[in-house]
Structure formats: C-alpha cells, structure tokens
C-alpha positions as CSV (number, residue, x, y, z in Angstrom):
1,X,-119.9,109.5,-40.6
2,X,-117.1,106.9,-41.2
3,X,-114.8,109.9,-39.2
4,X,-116.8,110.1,-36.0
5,X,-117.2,106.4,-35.9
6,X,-113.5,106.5,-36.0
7,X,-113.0,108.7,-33.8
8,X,-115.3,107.5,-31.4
9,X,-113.9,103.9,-31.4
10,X,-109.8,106.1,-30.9
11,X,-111.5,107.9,-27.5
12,X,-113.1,104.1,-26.1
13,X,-109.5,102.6,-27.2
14,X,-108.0,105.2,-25.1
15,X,-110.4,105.4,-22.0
16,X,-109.6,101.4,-22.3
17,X,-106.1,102.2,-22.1
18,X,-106.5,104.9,-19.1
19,X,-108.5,102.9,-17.4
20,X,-105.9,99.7,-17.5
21,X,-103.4,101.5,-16.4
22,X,-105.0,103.2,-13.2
23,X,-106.5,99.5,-12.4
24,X,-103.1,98.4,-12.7
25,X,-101.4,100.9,-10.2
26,X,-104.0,101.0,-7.7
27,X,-103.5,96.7,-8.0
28,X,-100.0,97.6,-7.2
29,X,-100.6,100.0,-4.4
30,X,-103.3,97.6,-2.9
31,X,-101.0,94.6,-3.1
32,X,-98.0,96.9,-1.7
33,X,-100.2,98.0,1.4
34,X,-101.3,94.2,1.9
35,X,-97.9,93.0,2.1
36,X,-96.7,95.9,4.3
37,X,-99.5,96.0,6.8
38,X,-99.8,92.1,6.6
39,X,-95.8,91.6,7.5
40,X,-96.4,94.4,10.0
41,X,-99.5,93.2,11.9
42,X,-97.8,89.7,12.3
43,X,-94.5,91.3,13.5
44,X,-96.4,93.4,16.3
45,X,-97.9,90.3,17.0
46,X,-95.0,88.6,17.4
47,X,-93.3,91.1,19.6
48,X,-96.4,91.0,21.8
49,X,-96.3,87.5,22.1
50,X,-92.5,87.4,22.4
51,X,-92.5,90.0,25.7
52,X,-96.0,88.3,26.8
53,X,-93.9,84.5,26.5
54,X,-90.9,85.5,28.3
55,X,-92.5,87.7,30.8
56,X,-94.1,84.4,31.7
57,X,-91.3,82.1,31.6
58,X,-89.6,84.4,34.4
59,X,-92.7,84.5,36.7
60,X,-93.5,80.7,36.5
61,X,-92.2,78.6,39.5
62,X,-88.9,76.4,40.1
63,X,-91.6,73.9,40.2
64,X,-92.1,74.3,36.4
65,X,-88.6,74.4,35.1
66,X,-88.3,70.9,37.1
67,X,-90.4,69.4,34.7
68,X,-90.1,71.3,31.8
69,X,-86.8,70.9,29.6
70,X,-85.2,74.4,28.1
71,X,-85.4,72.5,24.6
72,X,-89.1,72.4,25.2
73,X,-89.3,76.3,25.7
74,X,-87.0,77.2,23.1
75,X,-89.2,75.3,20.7
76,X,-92.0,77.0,22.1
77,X,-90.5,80.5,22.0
78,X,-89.2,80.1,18.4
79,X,-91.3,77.9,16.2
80,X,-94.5,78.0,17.6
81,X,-94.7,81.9,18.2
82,X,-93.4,81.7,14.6
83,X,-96.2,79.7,13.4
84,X,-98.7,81.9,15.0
85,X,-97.0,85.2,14.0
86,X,-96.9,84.1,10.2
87,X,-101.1,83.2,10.3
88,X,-101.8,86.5,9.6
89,X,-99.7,87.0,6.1
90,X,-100.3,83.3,4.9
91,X,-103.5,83.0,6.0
92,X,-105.6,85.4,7.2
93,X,-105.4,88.0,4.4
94,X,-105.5,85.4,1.8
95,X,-108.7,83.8,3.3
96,X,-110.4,88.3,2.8
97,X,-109.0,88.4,-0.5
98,X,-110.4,85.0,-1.6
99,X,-113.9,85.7,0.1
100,X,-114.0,89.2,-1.7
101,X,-113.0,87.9,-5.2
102,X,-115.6,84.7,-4.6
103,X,-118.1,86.7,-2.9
104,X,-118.2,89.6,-5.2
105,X,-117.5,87.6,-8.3
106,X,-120.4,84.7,-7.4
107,X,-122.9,88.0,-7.1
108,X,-121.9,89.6,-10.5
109,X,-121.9,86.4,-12.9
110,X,-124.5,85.0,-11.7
111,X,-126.6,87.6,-11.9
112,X,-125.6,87.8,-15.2
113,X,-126.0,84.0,-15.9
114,X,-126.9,81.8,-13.2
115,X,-126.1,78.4,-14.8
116,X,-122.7,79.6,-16.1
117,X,-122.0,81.3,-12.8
118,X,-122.8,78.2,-10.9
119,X,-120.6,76.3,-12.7
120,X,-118.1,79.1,-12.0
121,X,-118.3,78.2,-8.6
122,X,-118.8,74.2,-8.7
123,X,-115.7,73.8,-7.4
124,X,-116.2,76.1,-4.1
125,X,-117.1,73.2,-1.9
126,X,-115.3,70.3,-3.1
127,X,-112.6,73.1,-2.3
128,X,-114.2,73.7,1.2
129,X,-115.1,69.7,1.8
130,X,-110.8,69.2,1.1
131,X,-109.4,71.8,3.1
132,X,-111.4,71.1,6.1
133,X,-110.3,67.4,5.9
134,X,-106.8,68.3,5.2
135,X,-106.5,71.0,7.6
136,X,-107.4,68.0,10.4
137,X,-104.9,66.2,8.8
138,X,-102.2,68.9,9.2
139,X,-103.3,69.9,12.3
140,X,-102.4,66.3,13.8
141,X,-99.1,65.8,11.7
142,X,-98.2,69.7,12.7
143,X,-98.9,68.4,16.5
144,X,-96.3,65.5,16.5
145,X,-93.7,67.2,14.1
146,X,-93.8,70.5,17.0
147,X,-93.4,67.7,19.6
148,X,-90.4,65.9,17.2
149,X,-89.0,69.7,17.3
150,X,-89.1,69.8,20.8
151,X,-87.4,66.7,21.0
152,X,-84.7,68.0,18.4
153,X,-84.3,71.1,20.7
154,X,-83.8,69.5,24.0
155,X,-80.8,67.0,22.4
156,X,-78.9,69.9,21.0
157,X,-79.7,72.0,24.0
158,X,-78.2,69.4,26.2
159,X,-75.2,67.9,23.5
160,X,-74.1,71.6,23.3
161,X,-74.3,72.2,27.1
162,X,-72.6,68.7,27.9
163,X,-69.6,69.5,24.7
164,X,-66.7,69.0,26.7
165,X,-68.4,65.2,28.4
166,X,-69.4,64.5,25.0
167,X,-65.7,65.0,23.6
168,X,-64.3,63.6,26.7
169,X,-66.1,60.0,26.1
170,X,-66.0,60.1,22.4
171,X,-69.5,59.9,22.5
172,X,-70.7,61.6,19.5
173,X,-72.1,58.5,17.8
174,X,-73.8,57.7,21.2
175,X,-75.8,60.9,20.9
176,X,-79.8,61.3,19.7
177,X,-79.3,63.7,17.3
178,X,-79.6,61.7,13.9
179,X,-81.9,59.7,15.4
180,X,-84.3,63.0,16.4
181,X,-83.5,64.5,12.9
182,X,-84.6,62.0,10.9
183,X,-87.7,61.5,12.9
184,X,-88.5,65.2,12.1
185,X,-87.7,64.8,8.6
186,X,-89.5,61.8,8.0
187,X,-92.6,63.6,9.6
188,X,-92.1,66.7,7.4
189,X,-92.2,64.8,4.3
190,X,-95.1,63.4,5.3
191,X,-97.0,66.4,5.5
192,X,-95.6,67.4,2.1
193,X,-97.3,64.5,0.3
194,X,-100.6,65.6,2.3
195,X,-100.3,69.4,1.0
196,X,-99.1,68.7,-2.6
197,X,-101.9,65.8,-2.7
198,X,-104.9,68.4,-1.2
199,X,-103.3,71.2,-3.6
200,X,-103.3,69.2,-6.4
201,X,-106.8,67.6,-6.0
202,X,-108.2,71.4,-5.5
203,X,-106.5,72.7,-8.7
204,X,-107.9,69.9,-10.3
205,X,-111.3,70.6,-9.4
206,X,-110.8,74.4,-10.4
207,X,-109.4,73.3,-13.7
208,X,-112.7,71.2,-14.0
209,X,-115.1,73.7,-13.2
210,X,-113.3,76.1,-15.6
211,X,-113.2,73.6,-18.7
212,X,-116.7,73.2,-17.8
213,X,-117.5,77.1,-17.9
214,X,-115.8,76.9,-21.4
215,X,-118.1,73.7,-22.7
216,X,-121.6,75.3,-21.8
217,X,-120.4,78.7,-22.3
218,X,-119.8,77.4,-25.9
219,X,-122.4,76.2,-26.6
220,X,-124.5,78.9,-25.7
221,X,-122.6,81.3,-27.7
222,X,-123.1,79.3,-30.7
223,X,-126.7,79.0,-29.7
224,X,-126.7,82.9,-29.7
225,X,-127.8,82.9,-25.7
226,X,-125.0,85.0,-24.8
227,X,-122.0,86.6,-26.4
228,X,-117.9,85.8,-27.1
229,X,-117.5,88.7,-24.5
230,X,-120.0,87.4,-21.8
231,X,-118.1,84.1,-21.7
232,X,-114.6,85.9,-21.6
233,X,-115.7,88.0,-18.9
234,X,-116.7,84.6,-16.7
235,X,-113.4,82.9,-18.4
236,X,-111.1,86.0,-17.1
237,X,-112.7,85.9,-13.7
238,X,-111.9,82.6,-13.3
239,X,-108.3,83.3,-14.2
240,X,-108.1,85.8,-12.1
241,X,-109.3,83.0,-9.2
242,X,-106.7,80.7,-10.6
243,X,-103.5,82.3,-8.1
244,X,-105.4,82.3,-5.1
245,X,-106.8,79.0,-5.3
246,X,-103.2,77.4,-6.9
247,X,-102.4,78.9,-2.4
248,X,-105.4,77.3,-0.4
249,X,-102.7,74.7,0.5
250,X,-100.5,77.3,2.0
251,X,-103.6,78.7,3.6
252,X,-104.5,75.8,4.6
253,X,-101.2,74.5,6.1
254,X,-101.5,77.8,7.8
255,X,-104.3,77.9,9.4
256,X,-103.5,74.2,10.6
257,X,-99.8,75.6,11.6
258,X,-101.2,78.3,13.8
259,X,-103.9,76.2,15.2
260,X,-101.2,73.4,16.5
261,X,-98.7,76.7,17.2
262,X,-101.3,78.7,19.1
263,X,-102.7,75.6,20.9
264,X,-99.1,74.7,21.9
265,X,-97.7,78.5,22.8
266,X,-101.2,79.8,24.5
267,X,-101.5,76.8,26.8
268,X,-98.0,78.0,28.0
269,X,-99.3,82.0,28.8
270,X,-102.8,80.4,30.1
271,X,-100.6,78.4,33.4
272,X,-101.9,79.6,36.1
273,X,-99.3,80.9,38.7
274,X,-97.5,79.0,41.4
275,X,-95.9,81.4,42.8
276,X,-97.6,85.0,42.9
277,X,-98.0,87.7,45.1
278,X,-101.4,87.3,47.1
279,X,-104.7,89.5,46.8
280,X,-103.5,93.0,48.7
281,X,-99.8,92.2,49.3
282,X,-97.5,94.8,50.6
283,X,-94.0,95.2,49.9
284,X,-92.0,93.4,52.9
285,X,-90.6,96.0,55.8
286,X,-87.6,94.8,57.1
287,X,-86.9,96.4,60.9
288,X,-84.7,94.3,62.8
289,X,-84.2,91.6,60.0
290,X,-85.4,88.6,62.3
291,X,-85.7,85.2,59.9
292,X,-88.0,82.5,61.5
293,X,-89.2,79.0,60.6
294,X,-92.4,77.8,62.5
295,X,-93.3,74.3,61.7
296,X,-92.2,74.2,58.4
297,X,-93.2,71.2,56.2
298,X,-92.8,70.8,52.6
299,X,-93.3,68.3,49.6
300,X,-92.5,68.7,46.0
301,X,-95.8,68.1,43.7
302,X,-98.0,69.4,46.5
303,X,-100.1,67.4,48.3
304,X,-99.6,64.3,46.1
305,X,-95.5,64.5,46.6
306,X,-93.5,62.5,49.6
307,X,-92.5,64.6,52.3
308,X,-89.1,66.6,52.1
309,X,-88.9,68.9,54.7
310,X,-91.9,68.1,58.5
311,X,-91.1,70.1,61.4
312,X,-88.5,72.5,60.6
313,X,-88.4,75.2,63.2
314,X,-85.6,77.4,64.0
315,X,-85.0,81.6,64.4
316,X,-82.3,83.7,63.2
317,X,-81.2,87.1,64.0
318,X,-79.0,89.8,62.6
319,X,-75.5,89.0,63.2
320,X,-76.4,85.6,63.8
321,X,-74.9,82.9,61.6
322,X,-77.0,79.4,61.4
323,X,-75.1,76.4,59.9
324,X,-77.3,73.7,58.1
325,X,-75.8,70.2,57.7
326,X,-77.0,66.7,56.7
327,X,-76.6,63.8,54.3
328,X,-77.5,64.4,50.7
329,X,-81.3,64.7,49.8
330,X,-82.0,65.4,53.2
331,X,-83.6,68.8,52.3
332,X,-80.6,71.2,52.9
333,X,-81.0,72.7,49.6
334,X,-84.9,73.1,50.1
335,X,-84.8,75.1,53.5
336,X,-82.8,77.5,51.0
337,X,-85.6,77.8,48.3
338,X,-87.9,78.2,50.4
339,X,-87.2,81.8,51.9
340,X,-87.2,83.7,49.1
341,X,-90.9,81.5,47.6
342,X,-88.8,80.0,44.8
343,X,-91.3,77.1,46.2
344,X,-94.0,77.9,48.9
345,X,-94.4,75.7,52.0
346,X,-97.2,73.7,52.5
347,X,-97.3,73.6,56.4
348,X,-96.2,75.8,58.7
349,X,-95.3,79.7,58.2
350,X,-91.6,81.2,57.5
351,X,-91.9,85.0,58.8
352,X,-89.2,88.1,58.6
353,X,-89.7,90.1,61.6
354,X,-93.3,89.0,61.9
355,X,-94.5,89.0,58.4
356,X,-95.5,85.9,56.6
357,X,-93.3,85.6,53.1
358,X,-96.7,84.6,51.4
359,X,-98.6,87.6,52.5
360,X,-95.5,90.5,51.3
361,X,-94.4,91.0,47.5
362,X,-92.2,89.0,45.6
363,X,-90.0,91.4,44.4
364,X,-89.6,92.9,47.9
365,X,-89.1,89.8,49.3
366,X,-86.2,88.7,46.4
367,X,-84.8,92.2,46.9
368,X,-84.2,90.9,51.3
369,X,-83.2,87.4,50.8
370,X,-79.9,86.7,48.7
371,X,-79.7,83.1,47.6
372,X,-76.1,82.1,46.8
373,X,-77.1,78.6,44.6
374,X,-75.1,75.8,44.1
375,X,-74.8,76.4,40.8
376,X,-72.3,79.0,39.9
377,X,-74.3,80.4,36.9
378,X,-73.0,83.1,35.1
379,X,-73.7,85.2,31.7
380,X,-72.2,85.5,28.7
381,X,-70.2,88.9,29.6
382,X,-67.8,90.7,31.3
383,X,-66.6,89.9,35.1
384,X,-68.0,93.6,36.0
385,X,-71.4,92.9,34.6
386,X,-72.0,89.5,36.2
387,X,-71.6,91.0,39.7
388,X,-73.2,94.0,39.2
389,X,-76.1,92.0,37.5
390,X,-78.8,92.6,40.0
391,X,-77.6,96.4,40.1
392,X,-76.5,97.1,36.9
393,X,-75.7,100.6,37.9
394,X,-73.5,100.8,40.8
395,X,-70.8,102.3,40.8
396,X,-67.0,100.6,40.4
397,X,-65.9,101.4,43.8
398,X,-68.9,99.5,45.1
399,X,-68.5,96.4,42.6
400,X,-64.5,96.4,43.8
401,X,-65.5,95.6,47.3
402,X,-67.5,93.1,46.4
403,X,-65.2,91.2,44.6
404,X,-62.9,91.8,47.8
405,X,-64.8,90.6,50.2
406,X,-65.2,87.2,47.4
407,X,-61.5,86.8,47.8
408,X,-61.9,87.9,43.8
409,X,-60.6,91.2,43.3
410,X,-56.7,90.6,42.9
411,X,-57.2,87.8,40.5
412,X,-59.3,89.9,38.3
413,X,-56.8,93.1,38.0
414,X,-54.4,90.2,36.7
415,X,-56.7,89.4,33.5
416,X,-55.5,91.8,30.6
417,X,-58.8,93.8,30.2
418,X,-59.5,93.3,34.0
419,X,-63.1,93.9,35.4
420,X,-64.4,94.1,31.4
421,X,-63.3,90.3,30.6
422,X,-65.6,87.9,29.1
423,X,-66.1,85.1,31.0
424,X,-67.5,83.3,28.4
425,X,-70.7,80.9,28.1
426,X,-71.7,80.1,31.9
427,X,-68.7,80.8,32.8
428,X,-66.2,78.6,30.9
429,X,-63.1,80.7,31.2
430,X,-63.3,80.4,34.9
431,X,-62.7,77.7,37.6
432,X,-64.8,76.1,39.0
433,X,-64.0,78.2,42.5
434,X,-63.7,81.5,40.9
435,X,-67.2,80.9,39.8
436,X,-68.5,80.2,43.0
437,X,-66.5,83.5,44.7
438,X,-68.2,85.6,41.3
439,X,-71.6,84.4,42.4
440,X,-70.9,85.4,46.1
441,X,-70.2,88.6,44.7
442,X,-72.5,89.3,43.1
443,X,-75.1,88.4,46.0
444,X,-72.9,90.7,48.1
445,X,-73.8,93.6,46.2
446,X,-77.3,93.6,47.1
447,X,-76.6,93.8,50.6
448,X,-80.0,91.5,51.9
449,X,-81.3,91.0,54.8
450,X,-80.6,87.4,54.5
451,X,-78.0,86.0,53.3
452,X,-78.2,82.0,52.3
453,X,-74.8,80.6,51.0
454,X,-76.5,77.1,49.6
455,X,-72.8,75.0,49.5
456,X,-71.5,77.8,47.5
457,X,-67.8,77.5,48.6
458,X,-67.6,73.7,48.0
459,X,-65.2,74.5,44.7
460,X,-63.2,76.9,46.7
461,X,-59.9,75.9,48.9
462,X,-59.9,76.0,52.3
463,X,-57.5,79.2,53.1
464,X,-59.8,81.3,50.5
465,X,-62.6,80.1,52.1
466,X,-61.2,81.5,55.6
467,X,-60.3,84.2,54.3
468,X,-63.8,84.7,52.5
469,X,-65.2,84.1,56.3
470,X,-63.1,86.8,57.4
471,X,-64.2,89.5,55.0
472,X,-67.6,88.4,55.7
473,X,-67.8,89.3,59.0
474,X,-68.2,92.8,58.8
475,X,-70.6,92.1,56.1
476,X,-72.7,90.2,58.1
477,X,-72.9,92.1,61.3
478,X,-76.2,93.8,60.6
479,X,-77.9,90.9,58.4
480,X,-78.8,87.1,58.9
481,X,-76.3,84.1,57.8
482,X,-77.5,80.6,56.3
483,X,-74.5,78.2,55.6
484,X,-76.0,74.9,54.1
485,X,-72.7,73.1,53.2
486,X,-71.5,69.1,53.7
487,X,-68.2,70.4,54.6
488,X,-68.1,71.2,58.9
489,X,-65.1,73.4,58.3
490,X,-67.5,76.0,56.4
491,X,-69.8,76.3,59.6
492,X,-68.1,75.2,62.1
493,X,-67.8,79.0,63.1
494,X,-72.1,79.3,63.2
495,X,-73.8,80.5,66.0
496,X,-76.4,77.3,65.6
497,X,-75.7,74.7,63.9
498,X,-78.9,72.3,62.5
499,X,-78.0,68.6,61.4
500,X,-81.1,67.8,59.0
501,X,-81.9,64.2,58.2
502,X,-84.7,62.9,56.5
503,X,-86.5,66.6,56.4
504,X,-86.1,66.9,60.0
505,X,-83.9,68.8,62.3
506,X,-82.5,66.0,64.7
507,X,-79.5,67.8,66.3
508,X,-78.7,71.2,67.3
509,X,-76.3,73.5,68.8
510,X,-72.8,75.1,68.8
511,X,-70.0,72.7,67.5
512,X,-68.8,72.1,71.0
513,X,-72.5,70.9,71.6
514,X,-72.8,69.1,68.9
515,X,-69.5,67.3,69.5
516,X,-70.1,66.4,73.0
517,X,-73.5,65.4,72.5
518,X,-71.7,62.6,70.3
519,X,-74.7,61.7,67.8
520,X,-74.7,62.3,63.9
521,X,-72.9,65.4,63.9
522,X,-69.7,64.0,65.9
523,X,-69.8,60.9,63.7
524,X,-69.6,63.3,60.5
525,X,-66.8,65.6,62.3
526,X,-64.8,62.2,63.1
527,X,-64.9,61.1,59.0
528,X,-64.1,64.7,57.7
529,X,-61.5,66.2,59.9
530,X,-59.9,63.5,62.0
531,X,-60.4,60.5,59.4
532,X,-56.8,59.0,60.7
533,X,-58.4,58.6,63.8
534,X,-61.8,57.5,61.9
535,X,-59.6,54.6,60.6
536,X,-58.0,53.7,63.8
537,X,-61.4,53.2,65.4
538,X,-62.8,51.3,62.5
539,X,-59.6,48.8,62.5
C-alpha cells in the first residue's frame, strides 16, 4: 500500500516536473515570437511611414519650405516617426498581455473566491484612474519637449550650415545651442519625476492590494475557509502581475509619446497639396515649344499676401532669348518659379504652346522647363553624379558636353580623380562660379524646352561667361531662353529684354531700344558699364 502511494506521489512529482518544463519553453518561445514580431511590426511601420514622410516632403510646395525650417522636418522625420514606430513594442503588446493576464486571471480567482479575487484586483482602477491622469500629463510635457527638439534641430541645422560664418566671427558663445539644450533637458527631467512619481504610486497600490490578499487570505486559512494552496495560487498570480505592472509607466509614457509623435508626424502626411496635378491632367506635348505669359499676377500667401507680380505678359519662342531685369525684390526671381508651378499664379494663365501649366502634369511639365536657381546647390558626391543627377544614366560622352558647354570640362580633367571627385557638402570644394557652371550643367543635360537661367552666372567672370554664351547658342537654337540677372552684360545679347519693377513690366525691347528710350533701363546701363561717365554727370 505504502509502495503504490509512493509510487504514485514519484509519477505526480514527475508530470509536475514535465509539465514545468514544457510551460517554461513554450514561455520562451511565446516571449521570443512577441519580441520578434513586435520589433518587426514597428519596423515595417516605420519604413512605411519613413517612404510615406518623405514622399510628402518632396511633393509639398515651395510655399511650405518658406515657412517651415529643415530643423523642424528633421525632428519630425526622426523623433516623432520614432515615437510612433516604438508604440507598438512598448505599448501596444504590453497593454494584450496585461489585459490577458488581468482578464483571464480576474475570471479564474474569482470564481474561485470572489472576495479574495477582488482584492486581487483592488488595485486595477487606482491603476487605470493614474495612468489616464498621467498619460495627459505626458502627453502635454511630450508636446513642448518635441517642440524644444525642434528648436534644438533647427540651431544645429543652421550653426553647422553657417560653420565657416560662425568661425569667421568667433561667434560660438553667441550661438543658441546651450541655451536650446538646457531647455530640453530641463523639460526631460521633468517628465522623469512625473513617470517615476505615477510608477511608484501604481507599485504602491499593487503592493497594497497584494499585502491585502495575504491578510484576509490568512485569515481565512486559519479559519479553515480555504487552503495554504488556494492562497498561493492567488499569491503567485499576483507575482506573476508584479513585471507588467512594475512597466505601466513605460506603457504609459508610450502611449503618451505616440499620441504627441503621431499628432505631430500625421498632421504633416494629412497637408493637403498646393501644388498637384488637376483632376484628368495629361502629360504636357510640347510642338513648337512656344512659352507665354497672359496677364500674369501673383502674391505669396494667396489671396491674403501683397502683390508681387500684376500684369506680366510677354511670349517666347524657340530660339528666342528674353532678358528679365529690375531692382531687387521686384519679382525677377518669381516670373522664374512660376513656369515650372514651383508656385501657381493667382491671375492670369502661363501656356506652352497653348496649354495651360495647371491643366498638364507635373512631372511632364518639370521634365520641359529647366530652372537654373540662384542657388548653386549641389550633393554630397562626385562632379559626374551632380550633373548627371536628373539622368542618372547617361552616358559619359553626353555628361562631357555638358560640362563643355558650362565652360567646366577642362577644369575637371585637372582634379586627380577627374569627373568621380567629391565635391563635398553642397559643394564646399568648389568656387563659388564653378558651382554655378556645375548647376548649368547639369540643367543642360536635360535638354528642356525652356531654359530659365535665374542670375545663375552672377559668381562667374565675365570672359567665362561669354564664352558660356557662346556654347550656348547652339544649345539654344531649338528651345526658349530666360536670363533673369542684375548684370546688363549677361542679357544684353536677348532678343527682348523686360525691365520689371514693382511686379510690373514697365520697359521693353532690344538694348538699342531700351537705351534710346532713355528710362530705367538706360539709367541702370549708365551706373554698370559706363560708371566714369555715371560720375561725371553726377559731379
């Protein structure tokens, strides 16, 4: 009798055992696939919101990126997507694995004993009633410290763009940076005291509820209600709570972060477009290539803004060069934005052989018009790649000419590695001018329609400019020309030349015209190429 007791008691000590161990690896395996398929669903989401964020940022308008400061996007593109990627590994999962253990552990003790279970769970919504309160708390503090971010962004963005002023005025103790720092950290602190606060005040009330569980439960074990293994089995479960509820603050700072994150990164995906190709647009045809402004107004901010451009009107046809001159801020610069949409007009129409801009595709129209900027921007790599950059596979031959016609080519054979040499961050192993004939290049591989050179040769002499001219013209035989420069000597050549003041065209003609109707344009020719005689008259 004593043997099969024995051996009865060996085979439950053994299934035990067995069954120990096979809870114990499938814990393992469970916890291994929510760690894998937690890191990986917040990764995919992250990429997703990483293509979806900078597909945006290159659609929105020039419009936008006057008013919004890189910094600003670079938080936005690294923090906040962050914050949102990491909700679903420090919060999402934790929030299912909490609501199974609570849900099926509330159902099984208190079935078993209702008073004991409830006081298992007293500390459920003092728990709830903290986090929700905190979670406001966080959300606000997570707010200001993304904007303090932002802030933090925008100075280094612009102390590391600005190095060489900074250095060159000593001005490093001028900078914001310490300043923005220490604003950030002061906030982050502060929202560490909130979480350790909340965290401890909810392990508190868990520890309460279980010391509770262990008073009662004692008492009714030596009162013979219930056994030592009935209260170890609600002790044990509420050890078994005690991990997940020692993280509700990280869930909870979670769930704030991604709110604030989200809030901050979705408003950014939700702007509504600009600039965009119309209901039914069709890809722009280009026949004989003729450019033409009818009555062409403009303001920046819409309707609100003061008028830049009223009245423009003007025509161009292939082989025709048109110069565009005029004091600064008299909306040279505009007429140049304007024909490829970087910024739509808001009176009048701007047509390419008959076809309103607004009305064809974007990309079609960007692939016609060629935009030579005023700023010589160029990307971290080699001298080939920055021209070929809108055609990255064209051949060498091709890319050659190009930096021919820029007045470019023999100066590049000269470098050591040649055509592969880095130029460096925007450019900073380069002049000023050999920027300038790069971005030329570049433009000239596309071979537009229209080509608009927006005071793109102010950094370059005058003998490489003429000789720029003079490669150019065979270039330009089949396409339309826009010069906008401040220098007459750039466009003195044009077929038309427009004198702009105040966003309206007040002169125009050929240079002789212009110089014999004696008005704005003379006066301008007088100071820039015959200044002696400028002088004379004044004295």
């Amino acid at each position: 009798m004593a043997e099969g007791a024995g051996t009865a008691a060996e085979h439950a000590l053994w299934n035990t055992a067995l069954t120990l161990l096979v809870v114990s690896v499938l814990r393992g395996l469970f916890t291994m696939a929510q760690n894998y398929y937690g890191e990986a669903v917040g990764h995919q989401t992250g990429y997703e919101l990483r293509l979806a964020f900078y597909e945006k940022i290159q659609r929105l308008s020039f419009a936008f990126h006057d008013r919004v400061h890189t910094g600003d996007l670079i938080t936005l593109g690294l923090l906040d997507l962050d914050g949102v990627r990491m909700f679903f590994s420090t919060g999402v999962l934790r929030v299912v694995l909490l609501g199974v253990l609570i849900g099926v552990g509330a159902y099984l003790l208190i079935s078993t004993d209702p008073v004991l279970g409830l006081l298992s769970l007293s500390f459920v919504p003092f728990v709830a009633w903290r986090s929700s309160v905190t979670q406001l708390r966080l959300r606000s503090t997570w707010l200001t410290l993304q904007q303090r971010l932002s802030v933090l962004s925008r100075v280094m963005d612009e102390n590391l763009g600005g190095i060489r002023v900074v250095r060159a005025f000593a001005a490093q103790s001028h900078e914001k940076f310490d300043r923005a720092k220490q604003d950030a950290l002061d906030l982050a602190n502060e929202r560490v005291d909130i979480r350790v606060g909340n965290t401890s005040a909810m392990n508190f009330s868990f520890l309460a509820a279980m010391g509770l569980v262990l008073w009662f439960g004692g008492q009714k074990v030596m009162a013979g209600q219930i056994s030592v293994g009935t209260l170890a089995q609600f002790l044990t479960f509420m050890t078994i709570l005690q991990m997940p509820v020692r993280q509700l603050g990280l869930m909870v700072n979670s769930f704030a972060r991604a709110s604030t994150c989200g809030t901050r990164l979705f408003e950014l995906l939700d702007t509504e477009l600009d600039i965009k190709d119309a209901p039914g647009a069709r890809d722009l045809v280009v026949t004989e290539g003729v450019l033409r402004f009818d009555d062409v107004g403009f303001r920046y901010g819409g309707s609100g803004g003061r008028p830049t451009l009223s009245g423009i009107s003007f025509e161009a046809r292939p082989g025709q060069t048109i110069g565009i001159v005029g004091p600064p801020g008299s909306g040279k610069s505009t007429i140049a934005h304007l024909i490829p949409r970087f910024y739509d007009v808001t009176r009048g129409t701007i047509t390419i052989d008959g076809q309103d801009i607004r009305a064809v595709t974007l990309q079609s129209l960007r692939k016609a018009v060629g935009v030579v900027q005023q700023d010589a921007f160029l990307f971290t790599t080699s001298i080939e790649n920055n021209i070929a950059y809108g055609n990255p596979w064209a051949r060498e031959t091709r890319i050659e000419r190009a930096a021919e016609s820029a007045q470019l080519h023999n100066y590049i054979i000269g470098l050591p590695a040649g055509y592969t040499t880095i130029v460096g961050e925007r450019g900073a192993s380069l002049s000023g001018g050999q920027r300038q004939r790069l971005t030329i290049a570049r433009s000239l591989m596309l071979r537009p329609s229209v080509l608009v050179l927006d005071d793109s040769t102010a950094a370059i002499d005058a003998g490489t400019e003429q000789r720029i001219r003079a490669a150019m013209k065979r270039f330009a035989k089949d396409r339309v020309t826009l010069i906008i420069s401040h220098r007459l000597s750039s466009l003195m050549h044009a077929d038309e030349i427009l004198f702009v003041e105040g966003g309206r065209i007040v002169e125009r003609g050929t240079h002789e015209e212009l110089l014999a109707l004696g008005g704005r344009y003379r006066a301008l020719y007088d100071l820039q190429l015959r200044p002696d005689d400028a002088a004379l008259g004044a004295a």
